Short mmCIF file of C-alpha atoms and ligand atoms in Angstrom, two decimals:
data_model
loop_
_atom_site.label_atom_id
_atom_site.label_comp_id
_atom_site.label_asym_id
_atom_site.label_seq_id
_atom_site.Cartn_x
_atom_site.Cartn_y
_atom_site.Cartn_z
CA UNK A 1 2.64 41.97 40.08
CA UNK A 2 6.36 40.27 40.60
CA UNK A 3 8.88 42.75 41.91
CA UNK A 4 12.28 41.35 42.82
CA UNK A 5 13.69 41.71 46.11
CA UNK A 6 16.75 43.41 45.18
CA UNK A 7 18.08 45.41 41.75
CA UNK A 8 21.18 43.32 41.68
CA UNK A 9 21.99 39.48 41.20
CA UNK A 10 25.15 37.31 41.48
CA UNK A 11 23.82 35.18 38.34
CA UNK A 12 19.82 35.15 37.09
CA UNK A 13 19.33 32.01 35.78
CA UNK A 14 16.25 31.93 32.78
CA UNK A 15 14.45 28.70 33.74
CA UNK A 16 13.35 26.95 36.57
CA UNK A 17 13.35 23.42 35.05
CA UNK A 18 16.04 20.45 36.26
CA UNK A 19 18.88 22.19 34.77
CA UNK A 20 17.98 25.84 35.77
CA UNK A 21 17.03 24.67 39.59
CA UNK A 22 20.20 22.06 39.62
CA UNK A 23 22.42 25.35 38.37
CA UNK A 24 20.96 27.42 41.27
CA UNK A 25 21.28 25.34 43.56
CA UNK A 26 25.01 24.31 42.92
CA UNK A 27 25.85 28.09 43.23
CA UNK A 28 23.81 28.61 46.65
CA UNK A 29 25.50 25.54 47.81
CA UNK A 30 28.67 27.57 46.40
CA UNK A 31 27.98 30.97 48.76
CA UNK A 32 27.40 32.63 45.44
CA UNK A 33 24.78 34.64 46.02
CA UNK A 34 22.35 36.18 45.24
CA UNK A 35 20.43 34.15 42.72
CA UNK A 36 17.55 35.14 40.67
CA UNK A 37 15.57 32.33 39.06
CA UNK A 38 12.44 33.94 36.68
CA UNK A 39 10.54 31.52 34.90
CA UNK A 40 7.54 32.67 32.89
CA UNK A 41 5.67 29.61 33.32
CA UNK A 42 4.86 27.51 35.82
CA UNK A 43 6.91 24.76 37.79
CA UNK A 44 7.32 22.10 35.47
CA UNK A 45 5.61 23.51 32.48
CA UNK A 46 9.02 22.82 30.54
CA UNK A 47 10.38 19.44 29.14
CA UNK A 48 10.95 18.82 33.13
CA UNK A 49 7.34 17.97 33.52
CA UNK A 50 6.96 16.49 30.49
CA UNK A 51 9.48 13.84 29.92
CA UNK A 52 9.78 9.68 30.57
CA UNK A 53 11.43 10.01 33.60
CA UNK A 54 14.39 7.45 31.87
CA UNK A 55 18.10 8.11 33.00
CA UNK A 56 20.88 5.73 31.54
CA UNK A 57 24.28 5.75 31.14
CA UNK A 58 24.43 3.64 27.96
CA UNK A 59 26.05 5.96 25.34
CA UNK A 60 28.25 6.24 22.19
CA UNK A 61 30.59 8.55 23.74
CA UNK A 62 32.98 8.65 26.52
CA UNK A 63 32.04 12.70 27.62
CA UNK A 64 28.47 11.29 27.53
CA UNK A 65 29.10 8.43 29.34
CA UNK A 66 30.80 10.08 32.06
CA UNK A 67 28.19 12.72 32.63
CA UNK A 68 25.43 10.29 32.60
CA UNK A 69 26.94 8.04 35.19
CA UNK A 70 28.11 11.43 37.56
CA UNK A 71 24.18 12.16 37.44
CA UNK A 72 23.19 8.76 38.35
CA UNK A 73 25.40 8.59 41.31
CA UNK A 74 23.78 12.13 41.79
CA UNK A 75 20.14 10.72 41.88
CA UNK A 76 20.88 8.17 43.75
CA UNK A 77 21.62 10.15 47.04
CA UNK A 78 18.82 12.76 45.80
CA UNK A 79 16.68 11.15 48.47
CA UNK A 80 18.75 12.00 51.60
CA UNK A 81 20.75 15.10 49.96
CA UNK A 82 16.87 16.56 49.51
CA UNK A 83 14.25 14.84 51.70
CA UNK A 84 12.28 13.89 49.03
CA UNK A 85 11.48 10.15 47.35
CA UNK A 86 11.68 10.80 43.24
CA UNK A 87 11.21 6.91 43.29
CA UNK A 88 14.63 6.20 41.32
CA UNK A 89 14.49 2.60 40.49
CA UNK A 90 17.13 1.23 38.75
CA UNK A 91 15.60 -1.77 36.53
CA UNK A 92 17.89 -1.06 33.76
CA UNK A 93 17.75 0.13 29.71
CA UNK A 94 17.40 -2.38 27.43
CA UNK A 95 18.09 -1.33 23.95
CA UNK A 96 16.55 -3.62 21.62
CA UNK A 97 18.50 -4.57 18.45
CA UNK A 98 16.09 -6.25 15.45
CA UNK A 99 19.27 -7.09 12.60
CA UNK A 100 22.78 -8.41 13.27
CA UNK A 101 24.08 -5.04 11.94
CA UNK A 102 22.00 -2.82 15.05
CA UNK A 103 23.73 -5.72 17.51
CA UNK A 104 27.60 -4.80 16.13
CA UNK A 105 26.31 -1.55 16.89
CA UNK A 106 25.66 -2.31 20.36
CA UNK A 107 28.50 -4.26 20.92
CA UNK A 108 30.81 -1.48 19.89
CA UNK A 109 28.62 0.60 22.63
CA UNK A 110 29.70 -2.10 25.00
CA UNK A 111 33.27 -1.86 24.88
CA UNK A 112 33.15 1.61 25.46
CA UNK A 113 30.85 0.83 28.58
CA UNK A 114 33.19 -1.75 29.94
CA UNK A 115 36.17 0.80 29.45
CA UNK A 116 34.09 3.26 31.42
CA UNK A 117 33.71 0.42 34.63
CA UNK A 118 29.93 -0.12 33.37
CA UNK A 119 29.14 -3.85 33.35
CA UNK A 120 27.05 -3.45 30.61
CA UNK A 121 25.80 -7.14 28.67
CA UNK A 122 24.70 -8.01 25.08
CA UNK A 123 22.22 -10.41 25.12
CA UNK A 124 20.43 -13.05 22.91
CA UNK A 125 16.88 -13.24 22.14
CA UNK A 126 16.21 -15.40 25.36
CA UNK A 127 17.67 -12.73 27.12
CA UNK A 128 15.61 -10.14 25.75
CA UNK A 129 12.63 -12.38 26.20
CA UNK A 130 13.19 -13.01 29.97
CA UNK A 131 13.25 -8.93 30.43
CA UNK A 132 10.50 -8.66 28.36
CA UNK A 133 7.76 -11.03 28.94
CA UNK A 134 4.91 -11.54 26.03
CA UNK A 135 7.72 -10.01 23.08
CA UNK A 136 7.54 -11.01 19.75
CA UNK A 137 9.41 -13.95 19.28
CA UNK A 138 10.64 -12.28 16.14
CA UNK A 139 11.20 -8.59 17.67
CA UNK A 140 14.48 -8.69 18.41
CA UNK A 141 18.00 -10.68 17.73
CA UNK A 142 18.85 -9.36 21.02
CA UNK A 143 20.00 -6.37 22.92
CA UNK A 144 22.09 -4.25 25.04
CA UNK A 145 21.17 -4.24 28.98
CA UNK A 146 22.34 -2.15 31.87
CA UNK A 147 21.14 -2.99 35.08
CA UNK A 148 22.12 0.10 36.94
CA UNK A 149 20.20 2.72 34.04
CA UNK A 150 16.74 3.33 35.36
CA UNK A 151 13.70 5.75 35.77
CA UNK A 152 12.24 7.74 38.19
CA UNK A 153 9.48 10.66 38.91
CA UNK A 154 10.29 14.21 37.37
CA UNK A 155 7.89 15.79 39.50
CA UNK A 156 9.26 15.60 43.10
CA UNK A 157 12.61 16.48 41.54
CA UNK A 158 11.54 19.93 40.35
CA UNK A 159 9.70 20.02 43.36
CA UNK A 160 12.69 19.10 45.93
CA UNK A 161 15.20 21.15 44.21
CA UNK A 162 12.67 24.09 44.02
CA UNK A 163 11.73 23.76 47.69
CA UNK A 164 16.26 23.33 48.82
CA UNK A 165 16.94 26.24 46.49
CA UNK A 166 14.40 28.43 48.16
CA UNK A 167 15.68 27.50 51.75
CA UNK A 168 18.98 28.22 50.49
CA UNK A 169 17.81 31.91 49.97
CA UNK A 170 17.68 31.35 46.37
CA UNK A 171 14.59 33.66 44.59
CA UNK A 172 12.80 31.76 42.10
CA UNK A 173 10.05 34.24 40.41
CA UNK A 174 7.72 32.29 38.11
CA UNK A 175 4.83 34.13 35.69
CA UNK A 176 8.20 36.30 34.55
CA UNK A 177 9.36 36.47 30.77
CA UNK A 178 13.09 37.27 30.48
CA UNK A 179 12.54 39.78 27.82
CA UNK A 180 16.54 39.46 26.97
CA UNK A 181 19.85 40.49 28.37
CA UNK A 182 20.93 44.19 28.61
CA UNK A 183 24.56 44.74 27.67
CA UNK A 184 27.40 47.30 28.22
CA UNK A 185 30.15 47.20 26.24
CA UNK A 186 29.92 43.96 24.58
CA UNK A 187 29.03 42.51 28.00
CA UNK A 188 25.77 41.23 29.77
CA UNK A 189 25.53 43.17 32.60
CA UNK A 190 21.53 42.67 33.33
CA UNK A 191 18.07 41.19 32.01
CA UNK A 192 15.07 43.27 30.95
CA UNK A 193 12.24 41.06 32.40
CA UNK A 194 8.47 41.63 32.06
CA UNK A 195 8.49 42.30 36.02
CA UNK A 196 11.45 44.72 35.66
CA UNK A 197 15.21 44.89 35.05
CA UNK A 198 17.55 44.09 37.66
CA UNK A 199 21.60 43.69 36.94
CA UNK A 200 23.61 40.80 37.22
CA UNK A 201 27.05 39.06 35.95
CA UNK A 202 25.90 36.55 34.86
CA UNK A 203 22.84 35.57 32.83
CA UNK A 204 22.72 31.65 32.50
CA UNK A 205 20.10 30.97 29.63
CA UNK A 206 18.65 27.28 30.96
CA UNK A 207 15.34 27.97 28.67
CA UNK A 208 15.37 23.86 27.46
CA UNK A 209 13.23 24.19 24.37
CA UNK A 210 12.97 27.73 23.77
CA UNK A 211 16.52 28.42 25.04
CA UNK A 212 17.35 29.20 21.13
CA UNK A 213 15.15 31.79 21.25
CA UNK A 214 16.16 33.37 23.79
CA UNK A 215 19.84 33.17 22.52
CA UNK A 216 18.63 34.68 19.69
CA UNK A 217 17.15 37.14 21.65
CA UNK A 218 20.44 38.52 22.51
CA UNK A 219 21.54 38.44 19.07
CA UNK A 220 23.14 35.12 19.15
CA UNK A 221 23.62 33.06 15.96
CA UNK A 222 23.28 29.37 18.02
CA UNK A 223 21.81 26.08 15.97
CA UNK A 224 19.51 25.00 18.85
CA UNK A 225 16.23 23.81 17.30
CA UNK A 226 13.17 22.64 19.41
CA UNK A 227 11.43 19.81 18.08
CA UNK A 228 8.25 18.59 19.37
CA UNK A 229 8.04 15.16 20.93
CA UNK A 230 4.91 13.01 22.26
CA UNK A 231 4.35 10.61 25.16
CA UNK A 232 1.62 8.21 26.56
CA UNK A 233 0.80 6.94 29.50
CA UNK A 234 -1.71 3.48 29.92
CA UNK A 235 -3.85 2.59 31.90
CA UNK A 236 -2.01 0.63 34.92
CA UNK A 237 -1.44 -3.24 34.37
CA UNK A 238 0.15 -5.99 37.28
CA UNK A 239 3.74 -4.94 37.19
CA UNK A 240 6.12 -7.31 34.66
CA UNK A 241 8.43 -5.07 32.98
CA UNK A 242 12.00 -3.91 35.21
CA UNK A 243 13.83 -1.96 32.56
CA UNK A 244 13.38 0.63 30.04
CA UNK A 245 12.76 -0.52 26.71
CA UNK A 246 14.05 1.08 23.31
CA UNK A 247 14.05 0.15 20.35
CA UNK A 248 17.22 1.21 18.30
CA UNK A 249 16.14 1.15 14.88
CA UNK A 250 12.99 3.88 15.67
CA UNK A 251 13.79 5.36 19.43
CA UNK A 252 10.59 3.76 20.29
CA UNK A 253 10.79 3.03 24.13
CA UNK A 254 8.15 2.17 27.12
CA UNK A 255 9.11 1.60 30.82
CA UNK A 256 6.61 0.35 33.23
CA UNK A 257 5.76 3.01 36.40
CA UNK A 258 5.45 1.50 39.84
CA UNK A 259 1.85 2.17 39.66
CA UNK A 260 1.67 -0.18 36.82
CA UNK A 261 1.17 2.45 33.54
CA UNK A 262 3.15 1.75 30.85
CA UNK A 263 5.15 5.27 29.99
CA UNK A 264 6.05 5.44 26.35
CA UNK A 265 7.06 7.60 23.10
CA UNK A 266 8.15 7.16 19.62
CA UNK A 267 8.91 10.24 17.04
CA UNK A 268 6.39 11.34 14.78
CA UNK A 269 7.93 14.18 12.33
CA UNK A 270 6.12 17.46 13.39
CA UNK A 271 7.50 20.90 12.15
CA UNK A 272 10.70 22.62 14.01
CA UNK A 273 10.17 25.23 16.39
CA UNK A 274 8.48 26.04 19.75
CA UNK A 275 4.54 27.02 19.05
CA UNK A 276 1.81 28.23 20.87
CA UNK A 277 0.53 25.28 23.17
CA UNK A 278 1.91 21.64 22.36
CA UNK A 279 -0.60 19.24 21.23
CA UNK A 280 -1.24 15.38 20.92
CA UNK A 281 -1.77 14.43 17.38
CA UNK A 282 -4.06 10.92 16.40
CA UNK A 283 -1.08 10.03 14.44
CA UNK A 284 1.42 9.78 17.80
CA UNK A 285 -1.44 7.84 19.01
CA UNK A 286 -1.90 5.19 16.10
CA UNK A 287 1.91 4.90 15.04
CA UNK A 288 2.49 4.42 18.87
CA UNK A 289 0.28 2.01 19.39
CA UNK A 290 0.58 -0.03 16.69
CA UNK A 291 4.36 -0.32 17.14
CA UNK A 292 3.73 -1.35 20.92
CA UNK A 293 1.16 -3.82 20.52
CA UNK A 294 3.77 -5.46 17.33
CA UNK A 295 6.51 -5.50 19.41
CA UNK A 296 4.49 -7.22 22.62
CA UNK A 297 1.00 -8.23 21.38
CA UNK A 298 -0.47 -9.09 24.36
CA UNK A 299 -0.48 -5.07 24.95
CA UNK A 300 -3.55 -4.80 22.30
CA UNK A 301 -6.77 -3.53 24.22
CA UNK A 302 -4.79 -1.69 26.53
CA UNK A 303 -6.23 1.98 27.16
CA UNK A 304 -4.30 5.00 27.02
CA UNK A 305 -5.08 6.92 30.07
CA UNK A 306 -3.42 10.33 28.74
CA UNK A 307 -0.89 11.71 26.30
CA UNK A 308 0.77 14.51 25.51
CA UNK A 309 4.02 16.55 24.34
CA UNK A 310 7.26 19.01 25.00
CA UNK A 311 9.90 20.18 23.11
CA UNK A 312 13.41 18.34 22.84
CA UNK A 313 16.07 21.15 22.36
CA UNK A 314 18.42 19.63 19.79
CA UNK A 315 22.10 20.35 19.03
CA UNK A 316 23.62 19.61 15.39
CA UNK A 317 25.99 17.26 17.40
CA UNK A 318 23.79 16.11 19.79
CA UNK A 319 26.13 16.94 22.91
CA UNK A 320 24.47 19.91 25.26
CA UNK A 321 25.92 23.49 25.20
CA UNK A 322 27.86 24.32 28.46
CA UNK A 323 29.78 27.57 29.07
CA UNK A 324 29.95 31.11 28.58
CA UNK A 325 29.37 32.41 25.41
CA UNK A 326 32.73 33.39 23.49
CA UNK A 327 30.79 37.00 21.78
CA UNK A 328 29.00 37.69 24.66
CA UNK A 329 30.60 37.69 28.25
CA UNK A 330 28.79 36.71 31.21
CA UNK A 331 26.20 35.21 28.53
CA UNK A 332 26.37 31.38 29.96
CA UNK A 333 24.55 28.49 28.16
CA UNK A 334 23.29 25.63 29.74
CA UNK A 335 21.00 23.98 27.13
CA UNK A 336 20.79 21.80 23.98
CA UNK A 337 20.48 19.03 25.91
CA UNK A 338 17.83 17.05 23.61
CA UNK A 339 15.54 14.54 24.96
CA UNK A 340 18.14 13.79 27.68
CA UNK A 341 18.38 16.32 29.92
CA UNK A 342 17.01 15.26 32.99
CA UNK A 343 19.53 12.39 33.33
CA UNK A 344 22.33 14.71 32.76
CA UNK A 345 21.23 17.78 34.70
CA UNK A 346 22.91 16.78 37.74
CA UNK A 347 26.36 16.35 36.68
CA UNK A 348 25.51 19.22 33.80
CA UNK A 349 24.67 21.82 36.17
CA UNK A 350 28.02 21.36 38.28
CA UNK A 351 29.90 22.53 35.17
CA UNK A 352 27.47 25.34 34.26
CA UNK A 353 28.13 26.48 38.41
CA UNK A 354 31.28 26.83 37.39
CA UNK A 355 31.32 28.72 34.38
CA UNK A 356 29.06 31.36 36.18
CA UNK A 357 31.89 31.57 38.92
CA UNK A 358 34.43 31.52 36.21
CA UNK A 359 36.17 28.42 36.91
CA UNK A 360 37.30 25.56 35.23
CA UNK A 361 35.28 23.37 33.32
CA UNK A 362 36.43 19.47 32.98
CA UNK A 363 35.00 18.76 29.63
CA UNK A 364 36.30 18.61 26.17
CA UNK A 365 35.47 21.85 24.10
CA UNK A 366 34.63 20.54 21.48
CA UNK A 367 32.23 18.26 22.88
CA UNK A 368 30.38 20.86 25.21
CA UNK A 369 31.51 24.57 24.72
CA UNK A 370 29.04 27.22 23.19
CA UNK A 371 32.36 28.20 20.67
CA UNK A 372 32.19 24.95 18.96
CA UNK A 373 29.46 26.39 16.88
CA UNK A 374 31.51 29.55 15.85
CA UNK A 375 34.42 28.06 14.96
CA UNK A 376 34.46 25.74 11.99
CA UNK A 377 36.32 22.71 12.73
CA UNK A 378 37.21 20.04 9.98
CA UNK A 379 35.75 17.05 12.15
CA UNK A 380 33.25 17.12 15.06
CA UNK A 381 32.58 15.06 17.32
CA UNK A 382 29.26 13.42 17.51
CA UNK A 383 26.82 11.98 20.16
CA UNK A 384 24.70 10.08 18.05
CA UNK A 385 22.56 7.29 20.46
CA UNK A 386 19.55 10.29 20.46
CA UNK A 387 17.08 7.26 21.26
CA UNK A 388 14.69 7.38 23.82
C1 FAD B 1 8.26 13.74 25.52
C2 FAD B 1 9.58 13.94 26.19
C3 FAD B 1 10.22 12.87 26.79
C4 FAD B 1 11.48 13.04 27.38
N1 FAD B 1 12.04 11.98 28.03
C5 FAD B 1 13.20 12.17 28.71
C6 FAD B 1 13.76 11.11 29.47
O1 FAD B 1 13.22 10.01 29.55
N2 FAD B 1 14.92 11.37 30.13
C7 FAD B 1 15.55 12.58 30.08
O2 FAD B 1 16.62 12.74 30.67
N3 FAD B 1 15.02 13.60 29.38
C8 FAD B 1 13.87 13.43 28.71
N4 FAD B 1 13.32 14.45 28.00
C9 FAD B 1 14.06 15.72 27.92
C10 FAD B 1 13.99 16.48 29.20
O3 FAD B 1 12.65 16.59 29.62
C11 FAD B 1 14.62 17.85 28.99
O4 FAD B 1 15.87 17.72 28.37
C12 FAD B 1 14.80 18.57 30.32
O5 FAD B 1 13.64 18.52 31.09
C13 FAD B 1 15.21 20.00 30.04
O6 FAD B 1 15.23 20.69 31.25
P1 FAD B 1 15.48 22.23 31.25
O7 FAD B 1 15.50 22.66 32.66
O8 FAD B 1 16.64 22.52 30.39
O9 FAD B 1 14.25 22.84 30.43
P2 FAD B 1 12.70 22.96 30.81
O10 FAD B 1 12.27 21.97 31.79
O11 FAD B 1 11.99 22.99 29.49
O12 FAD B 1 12.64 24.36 31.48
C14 FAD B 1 12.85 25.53 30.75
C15 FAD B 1 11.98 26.59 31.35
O13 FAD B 1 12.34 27.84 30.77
C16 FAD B 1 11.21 28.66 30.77
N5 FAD B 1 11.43 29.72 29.79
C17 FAD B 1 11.68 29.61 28.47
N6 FAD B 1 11.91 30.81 27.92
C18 FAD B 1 11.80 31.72 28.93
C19 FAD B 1 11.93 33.13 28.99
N7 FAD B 1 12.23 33.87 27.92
N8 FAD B 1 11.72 33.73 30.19
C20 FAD B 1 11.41 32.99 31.29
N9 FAD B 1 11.29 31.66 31.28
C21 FAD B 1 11.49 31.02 30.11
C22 FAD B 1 10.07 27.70 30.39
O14 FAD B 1 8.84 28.19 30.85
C23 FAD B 1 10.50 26.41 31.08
O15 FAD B 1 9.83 26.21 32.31
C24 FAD B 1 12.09 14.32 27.39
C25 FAD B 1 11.44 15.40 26.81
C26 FAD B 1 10.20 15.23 26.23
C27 FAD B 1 9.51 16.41 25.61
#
């Protein structure tokens, strides 16, 4: 059985996918030890082994934006900062538009962009036909492209941060269920865990999917809701696609691996809520591929090698929740981030550091703060380009 190597923790973080591992490993980095990591399944059994992989900085708001484009400076120098290759390739996200209405959209998207120093480009159907060999000629009107958005490989990015954090003297305990926090006068001042309790400052819930239920757990009215999302992977065909594809109207999207298997999802309703296993249903699998092979019918025939699902951990707002709790001290969130999280982890994670240490955090309240729920405000912000 897991016993922990001491009874006391500088922060215990609840989660050891991207954002959990990123968070620790900003605080080692910090000298703010010790840290506790406990995840009760194994590495990558979150959304962090289950996602596309796609990171982009194309976005309908600025705070989103800015995050996005921190992380992808961030994974960019992931290679020599950890020693490991996550194969980052930046062939860019091409958002597809099919009706003059979805291209104002886009356009609007672009300004924003440009303001932000990303030379992002609208483009025509040849343009969307020259990224996107064999595409219906009548799929799209035309597009939004950003060369520098891109994808890489989840996998050696848990793996690298788990394998830094560890020689940083961070303790990362997987098979352990945080049972939920232990308080003192209004305060966290532990976690009950199924290996034991041990007390702590700061409790950072990075749960991803089932981080609402562990908020709940500690008797936290938060509007996180998991929703379950599938994926596909194809057999491998001679490389001809750069950039990710989406499609706005449905989220649809596909990006080609460098080992030649197209990667791809599109949302099929399924009931809220985190469940016991996540399954593939034949309806991901017909809806998908009907909508790929109509958008580029030379895919038709192609075999699907494997597929299968995770939970996205939704906001009302669709911006992530960053920050300590207002009703519970040294209860910090670090969740809600959707089906983006891995391409805002790395920036993310800085600002959750801080909140554990207590310091400053450079984003807009209302656009990132666990409060925003409590208090009513007449007008919210919203991050509404959820696609992909
Ligand atoms: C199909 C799909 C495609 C996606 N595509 C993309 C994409 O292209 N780009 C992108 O950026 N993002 C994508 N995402 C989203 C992304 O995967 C997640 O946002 C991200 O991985 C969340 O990371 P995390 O560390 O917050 O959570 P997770 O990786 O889910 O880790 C949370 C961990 O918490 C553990 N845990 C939960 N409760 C407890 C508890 N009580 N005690 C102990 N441990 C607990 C779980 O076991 C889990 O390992 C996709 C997600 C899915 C499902």
């Amino acid at each position: 059985m897991t016993t922990f190597a001491r009874d006391r923790y500088r922060a215990v973080i609840v989660g050891a996918g991207i954002v959990g591992l990123f968070t620790a490993y900003r605080l080692a980095r910090a000298g703010a030890g010790p840290i506790l990591v406990v995840d009760r399944g194994f590495l990558s059994s979150g959304g962090s082994g289950r996602n596309g992989g796609g990171v982009r900085q194309q976005w309908e708001t600025r705070a989103t934006v800015r995050l996005a484009r921190e992380s992808v400076r961030d994974y960019r120098q992931f290679g020599r900062e950890f020693g490991v290759n996550i194969w980052f390739r930046q062939g860019g996200y091409l958002f597809l538009a099919e009706s003059p209405a979805e291209l104002a959209r886009l356009g609007t998207l672009r300004d924003l962009l440009r303001e932000e120093g990303l030379n992002v480009r609208l483009l025509g159907p040849d343009g969307v036909a020259a990224l996107v060999p064999g595409i219906a000629p009548e799929a799209a009107v035309g597009g939004s492209y950003l060369d520098s958005d891109g994808t890489l490989y989840p996998f050696p990015a848990v793996w690298g941060l788990y394998e830094a954090v560890r020689s940083l003297g961070v303790e990362v305990a997987l098979g352990v269920d945080a049972i939920g926090p232990t308080v003192r006068d209004a305060a966290v001042v532990g976690v009950a865990t199924s290996a034991g309790s041990v007390a702590t400052d700061a409790l950072v819930n990075a749960a991803g999917g089932w981080s609402g239920d562990f908020s709940r757990r500690a008797g936290l009215d938060v509007p996180n809701v998991a929703t379950r999302h599938e994926i596909l992977a194809t057999e491998p065909m001679k490389p001809f696609l750069d950039p990710m594809v989406v499609r706005a109207r449905d989220g649809l999207y596909f990006s080609q691996t460098m080992r030649g298997e197209l990667v791809g999802g599109l949302t099929v309703p399924h009931a809220p809520g985190t469940a016991r296993g996540v399954p593939s249903s034949a309806r991901f699998l017909t809806t998908m591929a009907r909508a790929l092979v109509e958008l580029v019918p030379r895919l038709r025939g192609l075999g699907v090698l494997r597929a299968w699902s995770g939970y996205y951990d939704d906001t009302p707002d669709g911006f992530p929740v960053i920050g300590t709790d207002p009703r519970l001290p040294g209860f910090v969130h670090a969740n809600g981030f959707g089906g983006h999280g891995f391409m805002l982890a790395p920036a993310a994670s800085r600002r959750v550091a801080a909140a554990v240490l207590g310091e400053p955090i450079d984003l807009d309240p209302a656009e990132s703060s666990p409060g925003r729920f409590v208090v009513g405000a007449a007008r919210r912000p919203t991050e509404r380009l959820q696609l992909g």
